[in-house]
Coordinates of C-alpha atoms and ligand atoms in Angstrom, one line a residue:
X1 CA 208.7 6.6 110.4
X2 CA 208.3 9.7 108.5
X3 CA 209.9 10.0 105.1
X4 CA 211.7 13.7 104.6
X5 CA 210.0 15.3 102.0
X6 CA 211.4 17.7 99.1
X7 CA 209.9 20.5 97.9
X8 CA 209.5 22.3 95.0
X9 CA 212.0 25.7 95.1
X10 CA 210.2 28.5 93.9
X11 CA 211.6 32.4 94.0
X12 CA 213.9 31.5 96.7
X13 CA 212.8 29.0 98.9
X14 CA 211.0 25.5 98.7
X15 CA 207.2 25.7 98.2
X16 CA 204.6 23.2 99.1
X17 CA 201.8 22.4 96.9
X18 CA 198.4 22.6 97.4
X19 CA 197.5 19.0 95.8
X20 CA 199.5 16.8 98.3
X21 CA 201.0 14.8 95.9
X22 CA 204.2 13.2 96.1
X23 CA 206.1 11.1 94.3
X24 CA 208.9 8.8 96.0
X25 CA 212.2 8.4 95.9
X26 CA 214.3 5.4 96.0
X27 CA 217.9 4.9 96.3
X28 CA 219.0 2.4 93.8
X29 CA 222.1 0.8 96.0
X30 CA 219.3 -0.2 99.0
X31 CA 216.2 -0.3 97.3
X32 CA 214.8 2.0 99.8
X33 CA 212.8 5.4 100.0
X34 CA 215.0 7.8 100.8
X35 CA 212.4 11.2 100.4
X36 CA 209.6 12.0 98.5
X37 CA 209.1 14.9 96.3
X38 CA 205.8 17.0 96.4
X39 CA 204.8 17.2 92.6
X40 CA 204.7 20.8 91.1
X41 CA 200.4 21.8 91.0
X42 CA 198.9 24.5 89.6
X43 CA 199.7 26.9 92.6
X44 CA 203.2 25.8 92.2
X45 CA 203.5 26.0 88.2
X46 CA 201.8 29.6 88.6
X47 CA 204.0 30.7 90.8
X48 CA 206.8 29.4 89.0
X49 CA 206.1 31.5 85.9
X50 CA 205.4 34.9 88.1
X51 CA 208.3 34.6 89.9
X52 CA 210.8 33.8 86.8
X53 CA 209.0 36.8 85.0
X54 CA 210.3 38.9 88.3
X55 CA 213.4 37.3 88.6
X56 CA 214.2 37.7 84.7
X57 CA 213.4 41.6 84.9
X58 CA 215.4 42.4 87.9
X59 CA 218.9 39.5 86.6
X60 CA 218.5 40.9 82.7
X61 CA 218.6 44.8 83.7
X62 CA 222.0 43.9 85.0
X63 CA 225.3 44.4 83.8
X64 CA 227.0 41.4 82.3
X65 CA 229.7 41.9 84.9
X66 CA 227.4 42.3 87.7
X67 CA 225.8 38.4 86.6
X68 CA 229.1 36.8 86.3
X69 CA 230.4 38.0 89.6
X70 CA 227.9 36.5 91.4
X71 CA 227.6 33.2 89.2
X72 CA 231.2 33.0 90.4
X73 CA 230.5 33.1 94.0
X74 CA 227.7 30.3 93.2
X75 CA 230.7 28.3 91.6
X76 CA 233.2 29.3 95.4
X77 CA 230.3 27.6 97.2
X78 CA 229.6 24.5 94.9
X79 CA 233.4 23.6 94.9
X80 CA 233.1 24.2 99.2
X81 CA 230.1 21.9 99.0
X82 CA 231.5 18.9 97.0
X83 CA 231.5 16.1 98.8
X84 CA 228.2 16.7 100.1
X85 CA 226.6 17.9 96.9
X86 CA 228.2 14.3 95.5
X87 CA 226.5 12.2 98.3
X88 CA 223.6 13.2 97.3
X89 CA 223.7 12.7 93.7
X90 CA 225.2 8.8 95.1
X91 CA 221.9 8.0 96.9
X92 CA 219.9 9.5 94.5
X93 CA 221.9 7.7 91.5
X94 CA 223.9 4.6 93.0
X95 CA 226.7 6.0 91.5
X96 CA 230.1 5.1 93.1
X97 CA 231.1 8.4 95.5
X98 CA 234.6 7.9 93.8
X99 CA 233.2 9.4 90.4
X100 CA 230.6 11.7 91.7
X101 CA 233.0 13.8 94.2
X102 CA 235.6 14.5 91.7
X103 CA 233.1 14.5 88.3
X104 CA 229.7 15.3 88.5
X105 CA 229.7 18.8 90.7
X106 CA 233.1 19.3 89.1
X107 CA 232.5 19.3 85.8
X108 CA 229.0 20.7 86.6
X109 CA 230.6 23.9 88.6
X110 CA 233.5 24.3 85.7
X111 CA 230.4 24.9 83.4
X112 CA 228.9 27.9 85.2
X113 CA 232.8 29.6 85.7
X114 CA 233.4 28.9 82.2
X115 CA 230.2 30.9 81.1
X116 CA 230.3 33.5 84.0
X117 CA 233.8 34.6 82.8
X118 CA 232.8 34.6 79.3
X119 CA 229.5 37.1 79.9
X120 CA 231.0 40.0 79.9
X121 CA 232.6 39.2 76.9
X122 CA 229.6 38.7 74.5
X123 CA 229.0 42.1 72.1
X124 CA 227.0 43.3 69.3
X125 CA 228.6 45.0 66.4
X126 CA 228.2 48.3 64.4
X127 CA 228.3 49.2 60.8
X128 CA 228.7 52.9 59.3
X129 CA 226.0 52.7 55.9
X130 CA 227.5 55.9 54.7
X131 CA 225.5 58.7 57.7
X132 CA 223.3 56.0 58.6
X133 CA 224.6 53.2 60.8
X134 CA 223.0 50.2 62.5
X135 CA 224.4 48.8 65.0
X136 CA 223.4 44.9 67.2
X137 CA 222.3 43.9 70.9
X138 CA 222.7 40.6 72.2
X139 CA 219.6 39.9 74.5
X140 CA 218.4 37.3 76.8
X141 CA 215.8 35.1 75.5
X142 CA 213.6 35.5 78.7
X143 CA 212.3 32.2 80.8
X144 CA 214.0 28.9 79.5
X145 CA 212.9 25.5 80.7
X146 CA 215.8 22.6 81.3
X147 CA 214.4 19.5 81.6
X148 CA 217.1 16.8 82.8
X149 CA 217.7 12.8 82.6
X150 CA 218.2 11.0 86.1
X151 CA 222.2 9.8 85.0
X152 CA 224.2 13.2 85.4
X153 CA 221.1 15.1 87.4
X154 CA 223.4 18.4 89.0
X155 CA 226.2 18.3 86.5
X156 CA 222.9 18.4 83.8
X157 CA 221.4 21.5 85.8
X158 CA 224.6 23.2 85.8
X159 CA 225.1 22.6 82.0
X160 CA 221.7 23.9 81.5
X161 CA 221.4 27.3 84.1
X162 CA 225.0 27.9 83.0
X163 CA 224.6 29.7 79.9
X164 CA 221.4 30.5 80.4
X165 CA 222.0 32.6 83.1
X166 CA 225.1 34.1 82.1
X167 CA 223.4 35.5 79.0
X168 CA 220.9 37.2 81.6
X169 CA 217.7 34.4 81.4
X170 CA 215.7 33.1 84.2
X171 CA 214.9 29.0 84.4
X172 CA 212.7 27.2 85.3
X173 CA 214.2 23.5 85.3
X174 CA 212.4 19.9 85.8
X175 CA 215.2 17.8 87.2
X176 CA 213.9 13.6 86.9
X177 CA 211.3 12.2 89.4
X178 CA 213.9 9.7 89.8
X179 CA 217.3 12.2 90.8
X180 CA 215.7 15.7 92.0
X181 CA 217.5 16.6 94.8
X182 CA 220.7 18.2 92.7
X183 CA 218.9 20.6 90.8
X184 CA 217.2 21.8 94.4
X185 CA 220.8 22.1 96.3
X186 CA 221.6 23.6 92.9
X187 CA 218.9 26.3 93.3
X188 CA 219.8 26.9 97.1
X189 CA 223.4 27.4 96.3
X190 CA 222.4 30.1 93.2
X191 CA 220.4 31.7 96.4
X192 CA 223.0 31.6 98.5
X193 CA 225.6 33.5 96.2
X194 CA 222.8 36.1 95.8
X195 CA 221.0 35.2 91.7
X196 CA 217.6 36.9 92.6
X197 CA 214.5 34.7 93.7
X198 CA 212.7 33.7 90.9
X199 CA 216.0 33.5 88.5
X200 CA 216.6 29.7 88.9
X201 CA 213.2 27.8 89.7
X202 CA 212.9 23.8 90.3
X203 CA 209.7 22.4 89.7
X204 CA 209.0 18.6 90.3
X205 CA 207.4 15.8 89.1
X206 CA 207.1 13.5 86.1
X207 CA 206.7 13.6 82.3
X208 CA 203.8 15.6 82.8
X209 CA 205.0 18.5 84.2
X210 CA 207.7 18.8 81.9
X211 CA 205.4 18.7 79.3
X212 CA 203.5 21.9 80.9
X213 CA 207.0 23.5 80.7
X214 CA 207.8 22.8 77.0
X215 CA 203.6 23.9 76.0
X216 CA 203.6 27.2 78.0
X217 CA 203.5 30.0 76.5
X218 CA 205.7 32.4 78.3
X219 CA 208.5 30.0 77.7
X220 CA 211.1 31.0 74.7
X221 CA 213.6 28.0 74.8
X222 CA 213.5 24.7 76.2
X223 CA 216.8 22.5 76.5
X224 CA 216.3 18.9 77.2
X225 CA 218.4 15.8 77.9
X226 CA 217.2 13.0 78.0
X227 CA 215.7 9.7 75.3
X228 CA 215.5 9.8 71.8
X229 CA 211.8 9.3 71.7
X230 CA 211.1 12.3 74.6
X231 CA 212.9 14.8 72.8
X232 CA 210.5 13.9 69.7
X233 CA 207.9 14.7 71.9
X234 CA 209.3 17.9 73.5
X235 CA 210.3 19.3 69.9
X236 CA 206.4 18.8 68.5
X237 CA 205.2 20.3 71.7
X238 CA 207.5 23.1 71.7
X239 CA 206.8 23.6 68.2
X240 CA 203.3 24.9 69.1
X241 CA 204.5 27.8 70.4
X242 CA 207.7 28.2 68.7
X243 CA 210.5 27.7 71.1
X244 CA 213.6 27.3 70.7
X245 CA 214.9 24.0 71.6
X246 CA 218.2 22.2 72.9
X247 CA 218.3 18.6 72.5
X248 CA 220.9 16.7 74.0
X249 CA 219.9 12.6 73.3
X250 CA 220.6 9.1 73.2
X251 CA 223.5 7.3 71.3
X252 CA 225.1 4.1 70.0
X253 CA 228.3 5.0 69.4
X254 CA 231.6 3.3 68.1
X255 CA 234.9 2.8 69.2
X256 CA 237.1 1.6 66.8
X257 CA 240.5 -0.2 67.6
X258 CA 243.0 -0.1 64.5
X259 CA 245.5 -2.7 64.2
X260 CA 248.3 -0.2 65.6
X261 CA 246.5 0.7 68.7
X262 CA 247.9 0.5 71.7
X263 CA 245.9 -2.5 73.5
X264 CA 246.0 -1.7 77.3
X265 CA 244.9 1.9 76.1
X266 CA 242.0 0.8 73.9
X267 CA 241.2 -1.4 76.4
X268 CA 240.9 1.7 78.9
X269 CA 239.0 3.7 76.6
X270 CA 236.6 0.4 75.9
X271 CA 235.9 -0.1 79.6
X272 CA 235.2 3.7 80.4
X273 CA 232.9 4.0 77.6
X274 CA 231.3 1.1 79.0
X275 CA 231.4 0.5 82.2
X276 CA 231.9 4.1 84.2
X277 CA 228.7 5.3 85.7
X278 CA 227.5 1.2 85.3
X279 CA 227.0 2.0 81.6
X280 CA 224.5 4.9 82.1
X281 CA 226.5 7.4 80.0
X282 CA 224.4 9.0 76.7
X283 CA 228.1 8.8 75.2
X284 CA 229.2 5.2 75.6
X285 CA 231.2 3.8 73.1
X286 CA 228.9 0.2 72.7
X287 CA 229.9 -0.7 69.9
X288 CA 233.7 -1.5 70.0
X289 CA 234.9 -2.2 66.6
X290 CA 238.2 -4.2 66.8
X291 CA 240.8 -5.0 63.6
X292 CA 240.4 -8.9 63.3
X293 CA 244.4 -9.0 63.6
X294 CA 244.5 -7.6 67.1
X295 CA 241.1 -9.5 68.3
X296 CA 242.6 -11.6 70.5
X297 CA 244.7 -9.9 72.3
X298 CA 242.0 -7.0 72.9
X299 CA 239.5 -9.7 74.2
X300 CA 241.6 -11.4 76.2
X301 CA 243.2 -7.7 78.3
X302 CA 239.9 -7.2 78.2
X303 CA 238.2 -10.2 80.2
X304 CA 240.7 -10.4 82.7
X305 CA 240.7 -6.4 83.8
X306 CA 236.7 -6.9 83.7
X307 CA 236.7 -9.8 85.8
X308 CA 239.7 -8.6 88.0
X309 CA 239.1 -4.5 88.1
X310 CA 235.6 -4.0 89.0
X311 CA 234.3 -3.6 92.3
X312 CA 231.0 -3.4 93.1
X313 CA 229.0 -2.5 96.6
X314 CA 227.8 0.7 98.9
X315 CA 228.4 3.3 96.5
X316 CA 229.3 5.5 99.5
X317 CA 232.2 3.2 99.8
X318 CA 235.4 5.0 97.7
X319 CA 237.1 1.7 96.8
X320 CA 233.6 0.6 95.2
X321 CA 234.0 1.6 91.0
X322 CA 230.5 0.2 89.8
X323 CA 226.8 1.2 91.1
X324 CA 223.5 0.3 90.5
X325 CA 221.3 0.6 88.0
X326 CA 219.2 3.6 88.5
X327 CA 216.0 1.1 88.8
X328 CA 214.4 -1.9 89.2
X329 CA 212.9 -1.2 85.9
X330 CA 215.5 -0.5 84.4
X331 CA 217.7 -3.3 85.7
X332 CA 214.9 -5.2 83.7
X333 CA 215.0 -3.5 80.7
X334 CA 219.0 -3.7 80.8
X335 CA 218.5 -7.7 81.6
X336 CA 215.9 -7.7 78.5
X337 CA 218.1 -6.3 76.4
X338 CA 221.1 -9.5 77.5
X339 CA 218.6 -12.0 76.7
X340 CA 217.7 -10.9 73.1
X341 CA 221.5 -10.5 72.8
X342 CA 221.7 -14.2 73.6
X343 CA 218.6 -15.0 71.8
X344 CA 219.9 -13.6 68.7
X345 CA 222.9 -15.7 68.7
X346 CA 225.7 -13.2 70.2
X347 CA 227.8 -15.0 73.0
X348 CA 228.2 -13.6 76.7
X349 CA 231.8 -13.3 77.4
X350 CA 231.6 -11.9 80.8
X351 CA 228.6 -11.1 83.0
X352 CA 225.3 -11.6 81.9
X353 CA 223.4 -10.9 85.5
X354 CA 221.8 -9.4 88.0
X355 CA 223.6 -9.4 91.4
X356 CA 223.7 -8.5 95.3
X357 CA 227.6 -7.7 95.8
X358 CA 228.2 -7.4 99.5
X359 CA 227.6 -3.9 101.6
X360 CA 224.7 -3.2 98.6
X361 CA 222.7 -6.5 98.5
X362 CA 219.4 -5.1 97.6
X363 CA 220.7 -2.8 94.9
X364 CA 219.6 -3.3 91.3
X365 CA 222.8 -4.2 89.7
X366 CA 223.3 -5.9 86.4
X367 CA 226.9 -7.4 86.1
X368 CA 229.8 -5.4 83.7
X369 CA 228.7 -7.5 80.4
X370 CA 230.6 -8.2 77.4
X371 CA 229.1 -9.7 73.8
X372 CA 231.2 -11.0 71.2
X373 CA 230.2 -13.1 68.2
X374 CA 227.9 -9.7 67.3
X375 CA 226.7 -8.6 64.1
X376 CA 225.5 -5.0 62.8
X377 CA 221.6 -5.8 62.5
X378 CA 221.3 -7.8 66.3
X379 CA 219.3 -5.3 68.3
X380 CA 222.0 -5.2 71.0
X381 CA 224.4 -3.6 68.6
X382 CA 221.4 -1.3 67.3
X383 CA 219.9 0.2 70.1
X384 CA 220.9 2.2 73.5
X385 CA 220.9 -0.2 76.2
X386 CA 222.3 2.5 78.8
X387 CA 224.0 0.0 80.7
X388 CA 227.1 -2.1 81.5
X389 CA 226.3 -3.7 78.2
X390 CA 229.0 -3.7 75.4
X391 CA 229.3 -5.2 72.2
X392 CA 232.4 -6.4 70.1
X393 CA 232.9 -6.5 66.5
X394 CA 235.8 -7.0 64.1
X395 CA 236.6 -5.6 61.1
X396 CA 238.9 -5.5 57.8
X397 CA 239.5 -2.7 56.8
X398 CA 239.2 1.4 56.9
X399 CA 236.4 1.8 54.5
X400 CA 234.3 -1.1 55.9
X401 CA 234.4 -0.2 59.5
X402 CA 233.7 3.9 58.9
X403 CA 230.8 2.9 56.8
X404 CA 229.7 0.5 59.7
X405 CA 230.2 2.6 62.7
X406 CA 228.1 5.3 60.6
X407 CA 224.9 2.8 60.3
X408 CA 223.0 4.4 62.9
X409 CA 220.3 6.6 62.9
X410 CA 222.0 7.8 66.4
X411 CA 225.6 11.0 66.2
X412 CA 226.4 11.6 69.4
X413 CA 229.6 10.3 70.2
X414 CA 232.6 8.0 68.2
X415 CA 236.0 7.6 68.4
X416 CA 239.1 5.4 67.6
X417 CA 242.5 4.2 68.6
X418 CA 245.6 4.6 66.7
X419 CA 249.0 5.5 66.5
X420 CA 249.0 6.6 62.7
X421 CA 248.0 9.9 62.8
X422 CA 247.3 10.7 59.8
X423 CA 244.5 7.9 59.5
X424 CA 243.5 9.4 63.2
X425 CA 242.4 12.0 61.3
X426 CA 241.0 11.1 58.1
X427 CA 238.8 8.2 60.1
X428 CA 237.7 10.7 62.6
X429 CA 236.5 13.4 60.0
X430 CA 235.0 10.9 58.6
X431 CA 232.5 9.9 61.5
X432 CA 228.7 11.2 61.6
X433 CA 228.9 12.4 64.9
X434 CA 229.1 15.6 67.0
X435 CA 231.7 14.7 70.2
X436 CA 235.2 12.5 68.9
X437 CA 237.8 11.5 70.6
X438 CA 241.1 10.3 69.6
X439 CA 243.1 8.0 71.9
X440 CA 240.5 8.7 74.8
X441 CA 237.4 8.3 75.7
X442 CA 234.6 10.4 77.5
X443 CA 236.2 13.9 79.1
X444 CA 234.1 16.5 78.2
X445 CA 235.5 20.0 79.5
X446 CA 233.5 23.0 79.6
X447 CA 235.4 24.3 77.2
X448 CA 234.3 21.9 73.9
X449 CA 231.0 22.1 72.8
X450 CA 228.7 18.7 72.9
X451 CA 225.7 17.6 71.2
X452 CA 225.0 15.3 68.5
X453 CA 224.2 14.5 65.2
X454 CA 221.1 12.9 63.4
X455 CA 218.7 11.9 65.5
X456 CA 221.6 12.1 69.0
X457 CA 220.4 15.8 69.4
X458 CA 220.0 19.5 67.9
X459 CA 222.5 22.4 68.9
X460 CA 225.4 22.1 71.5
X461 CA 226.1 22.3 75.3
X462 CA 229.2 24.0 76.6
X463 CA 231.7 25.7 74.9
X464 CA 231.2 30.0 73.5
X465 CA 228.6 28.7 70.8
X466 CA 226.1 27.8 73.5
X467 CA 225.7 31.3 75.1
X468 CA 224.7 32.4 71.9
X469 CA 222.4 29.5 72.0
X470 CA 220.9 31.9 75.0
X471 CA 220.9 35.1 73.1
X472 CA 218.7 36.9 70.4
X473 CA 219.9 39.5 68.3
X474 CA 218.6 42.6 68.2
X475 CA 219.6 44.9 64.9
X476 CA 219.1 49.1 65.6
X477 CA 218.8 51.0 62.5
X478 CA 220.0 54.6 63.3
X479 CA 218.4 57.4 60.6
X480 CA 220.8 60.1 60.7
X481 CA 219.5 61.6 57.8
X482 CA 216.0 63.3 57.1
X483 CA 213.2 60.5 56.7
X484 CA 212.8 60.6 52.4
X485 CA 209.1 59.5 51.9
X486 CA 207.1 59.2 48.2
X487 CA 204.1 60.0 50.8
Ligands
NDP1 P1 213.7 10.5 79.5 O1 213.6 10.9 78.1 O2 212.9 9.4 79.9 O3 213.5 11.7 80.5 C1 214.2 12.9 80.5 C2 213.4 14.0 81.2 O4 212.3 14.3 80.5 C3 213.0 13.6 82.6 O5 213.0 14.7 83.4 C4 211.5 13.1 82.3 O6 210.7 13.2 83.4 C5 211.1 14.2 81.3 N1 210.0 13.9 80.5 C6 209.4 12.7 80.2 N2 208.3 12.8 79.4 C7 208.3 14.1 79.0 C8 207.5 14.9 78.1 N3 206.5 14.3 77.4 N4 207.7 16.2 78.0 C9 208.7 16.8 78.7 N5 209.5 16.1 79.6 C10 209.3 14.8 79.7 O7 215.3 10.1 79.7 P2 215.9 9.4 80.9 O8 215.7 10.2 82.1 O9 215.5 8.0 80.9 O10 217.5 9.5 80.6 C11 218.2 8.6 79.8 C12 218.3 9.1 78.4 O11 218.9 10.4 78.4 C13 219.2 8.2 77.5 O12 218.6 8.0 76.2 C14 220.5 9.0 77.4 O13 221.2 8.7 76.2 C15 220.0 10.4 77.4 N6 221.0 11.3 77.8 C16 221.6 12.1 76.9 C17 222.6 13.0 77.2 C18 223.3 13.9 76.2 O14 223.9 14.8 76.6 N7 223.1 13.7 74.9 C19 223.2 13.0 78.6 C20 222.5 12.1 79.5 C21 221.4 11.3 79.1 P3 210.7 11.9 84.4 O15 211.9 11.1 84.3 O16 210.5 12.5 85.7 O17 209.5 11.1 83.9

């Protein structure tokens, strides 16, 4: 049997390479090839770069107005396209369908409207220096790079292309070996609404040829999602040629659960930080910090909707809420992590596993799992697991837990449950981290800008900051007066 290939998607249409090599790709609810992906070569990267250089001429010499108009007949066609855009991000992921065909293109298409419609709105400003005046331009950078993680892989390319487009860039963007296809439908779709060839490039392969992406030297930004320790990596790279860089990274973040919470909705929060998307969510509240006086009955609402709630299987199924792990190795690494949990004395609650539910029994799935008996230094409450893996520990009082939850070198995410809201408040402002919620957990509009703090990232995806994130300024002084020169 032949397996389907993908191809790189260069000014307009897919490209094959000259080197022949593929990489392939495995769906992580069968354990099976599903395509493999031709790896960008030097023909490919070349072209790449000409082609964004052609594309970013002809997209930046038009009219704010003119870009958003068609990025909103790309956002007409992605919301036609849903359900099959989100099938393919379920083989590719194992995600459950029932999340990918109302979040991931969703949230990834309200991302391009919300920055289409707010184009036209970007201006400079002008100054009157008595005759004299100056006045500013807001310009396009010129060729960005995204570079995407394999969890959220077409809602990531939307973030990315988003602003970047809007503000009048081209990109060239290196979606995961392990979850290409969504950038490339992506790419097709931007195509179809009429973004000139060249504007929105995919080139694929692994580590590597991101790191060509973030070293070249016709590239002015590069945004990047994706591990801690990659983003180190992209940022000293990039730094030899002086981009700018977007770093959306890892996290360990807290939930905290005041005495005066209410439990069925902390529970919620704890289990969606937790457990949606199997645990492979950058913002996932893993460590649940609980007031010793309503312990019990957390844990105990807790167990039963965990064992009760949560059904696994064929993804494609829309009664199924909990995929597979992305893959085998990192099932493994997941299961690793478990056993040092146990080894360093916290106890398994729940889960604990691998397991084969029924309709997906080769799929790489690690059970919803639930430590208690934790403490702050075990290195399941200290590192990102990115799985179903959560931790639970109790606390005192205010001032312990905020200076607990901040012990982390990691800021992306934290958030806590309470009906005082004055406390809601002062705890929250309190946090060292860049997206907080109160009384919820894990929307993330369009609108609100994310990114973290400390080592969880540098600047901020979504909301009006991030176009200018996009944009340089450009300051015209106007002489209106003769030139008065000592020469
Ligand atoms: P990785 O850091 O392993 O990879 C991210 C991307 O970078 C992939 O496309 C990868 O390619 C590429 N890459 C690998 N090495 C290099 C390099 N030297 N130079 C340039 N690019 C490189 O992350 P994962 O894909 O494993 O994603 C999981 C991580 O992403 C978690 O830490 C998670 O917290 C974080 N994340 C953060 C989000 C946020 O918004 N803050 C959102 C989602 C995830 P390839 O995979 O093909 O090797």
């Amino acid at each position: 049997m032949t397996i389907p290939r993908l191809q790189n998607f260069i000014n307009g249409q897919s490209l094959a390479n000259e080197s022949g090599e593929t990489i392939e790709v495995i769906n992580p609810a069968t354990g099976e090839v599903i395509y493999e992906i031709e790896v960008a070569d030097e023909k490919v990267k070349s072209a790449a770069i000409e082609s964004a250089q052609a594309g970013f001429k002809q997209w930046s010499a038009m009219t704010a107005m003119e870009r958003s108009r068609i990025l909103l007949k790309a956002v007409a066609l992605l919301r036609e396209k849903n359900d099959e855009l989100a099938s393919y991000e379920v083989l590719d992921t194992g995600k459950p369908m029932q999340e990918a065909n109302c979040v991931d293109v969703v949230t990834g298409t309200d991302a391009i409207e919300f920055f289409a419609n707010l184009a036209p709105t970007q201006v400079g400003q002008q100054q009157d220096l008595g005759g004299d005046f100056y006045y500013t331009r807001k310009e396009p950078l010129g060729i960005c790079a995204g570079i995407g993680a394999w969890n959220y892989p077409i809602q990531i390319a939307c973030w990315k292309s988003a602003p970047a487009l809007a503000a009048g860039n081209a990109m060239i963007f290196k979606p995961s070996e392990e979850t290409p296809r969504g950038a490339v439908e992506l790419a097709k779709v931007f195509i179809e609404a009429g973004v000139p060839a060249g504007v929105f490039n995919v080139v694929l392969g692994a580590g590597d040829v991101g790191q060509w992406l973030t070293h070249h030297e016709l590239i002015e930004k590069v945004s990047f999602t994706g591990e801690v320790g990659t983003g180190r990596k992209v940022m000293e790279s990039a730094a030899s040629t002086l981009k700018d860089v977007t770093m959306e990274l890892g996290g360990k973040s807290p939930l905290i659960v005041f005495e005066d919470a209410d439990i069925s909705q902390s529970v919620s929060a704890a289990m969606l930080g937790n457990f949606y998307t199997q645990g492979e969510v950058c913002t996932n509240c893993t460590r649940v910090f609980v007031h010793e006086s309503v312990y019990e009955q957390f844990i105990s609402e807790l167990v039963e909707r965990t064992k009760n709630n949560i059904k696994a299987g064929d993804p494609q199924d829309l009664s199924v809420n909990f995929g597979a792990m992305i893959s085998q190795k990192h099932q493994q690494l997941v299961m690793d992590y478990i056993a040092k949990g146990k080894e360093e004395g916290a106890t398994v609650l729940t889960g604990g596993n691998t397991f084969s539910p029924a309709g997906a029994e080769n799929g790489y799935f690690v059970e919803p799992t639930i430590f208690t008996d934790c403490t702050d230094d075990m290195t399941i409450v200290k590192e990102e697991i990115f799985g179903p893996v959560m931790s639970v520990l109790t606390f005192k009082d205010e001032e312990e837990v905020i200076r607990r939850a901040n012990d982390t070198p990691l800021g992306l995410a934290a958030g806590l449950m309470t009906q005082n809201i004055t406390r809601a408040h002062r705890v929250i402002h309190q946090l060292e981290a860049g997206i907080c919620w109160i009384n919820t957990w894990g929307a993330s509009p369009a609108e609100m800008p994310v990114g973290g703090y400390k080592l969880s990232g540098i600047g901020r995806e979504n909301g009006i900051e991030a176009l200018n994130q996009y944009t340089q300024t450009k300051s015209v002084y106007m002489g209106m007066v003769e030139l008065e020169s000592p020469f």
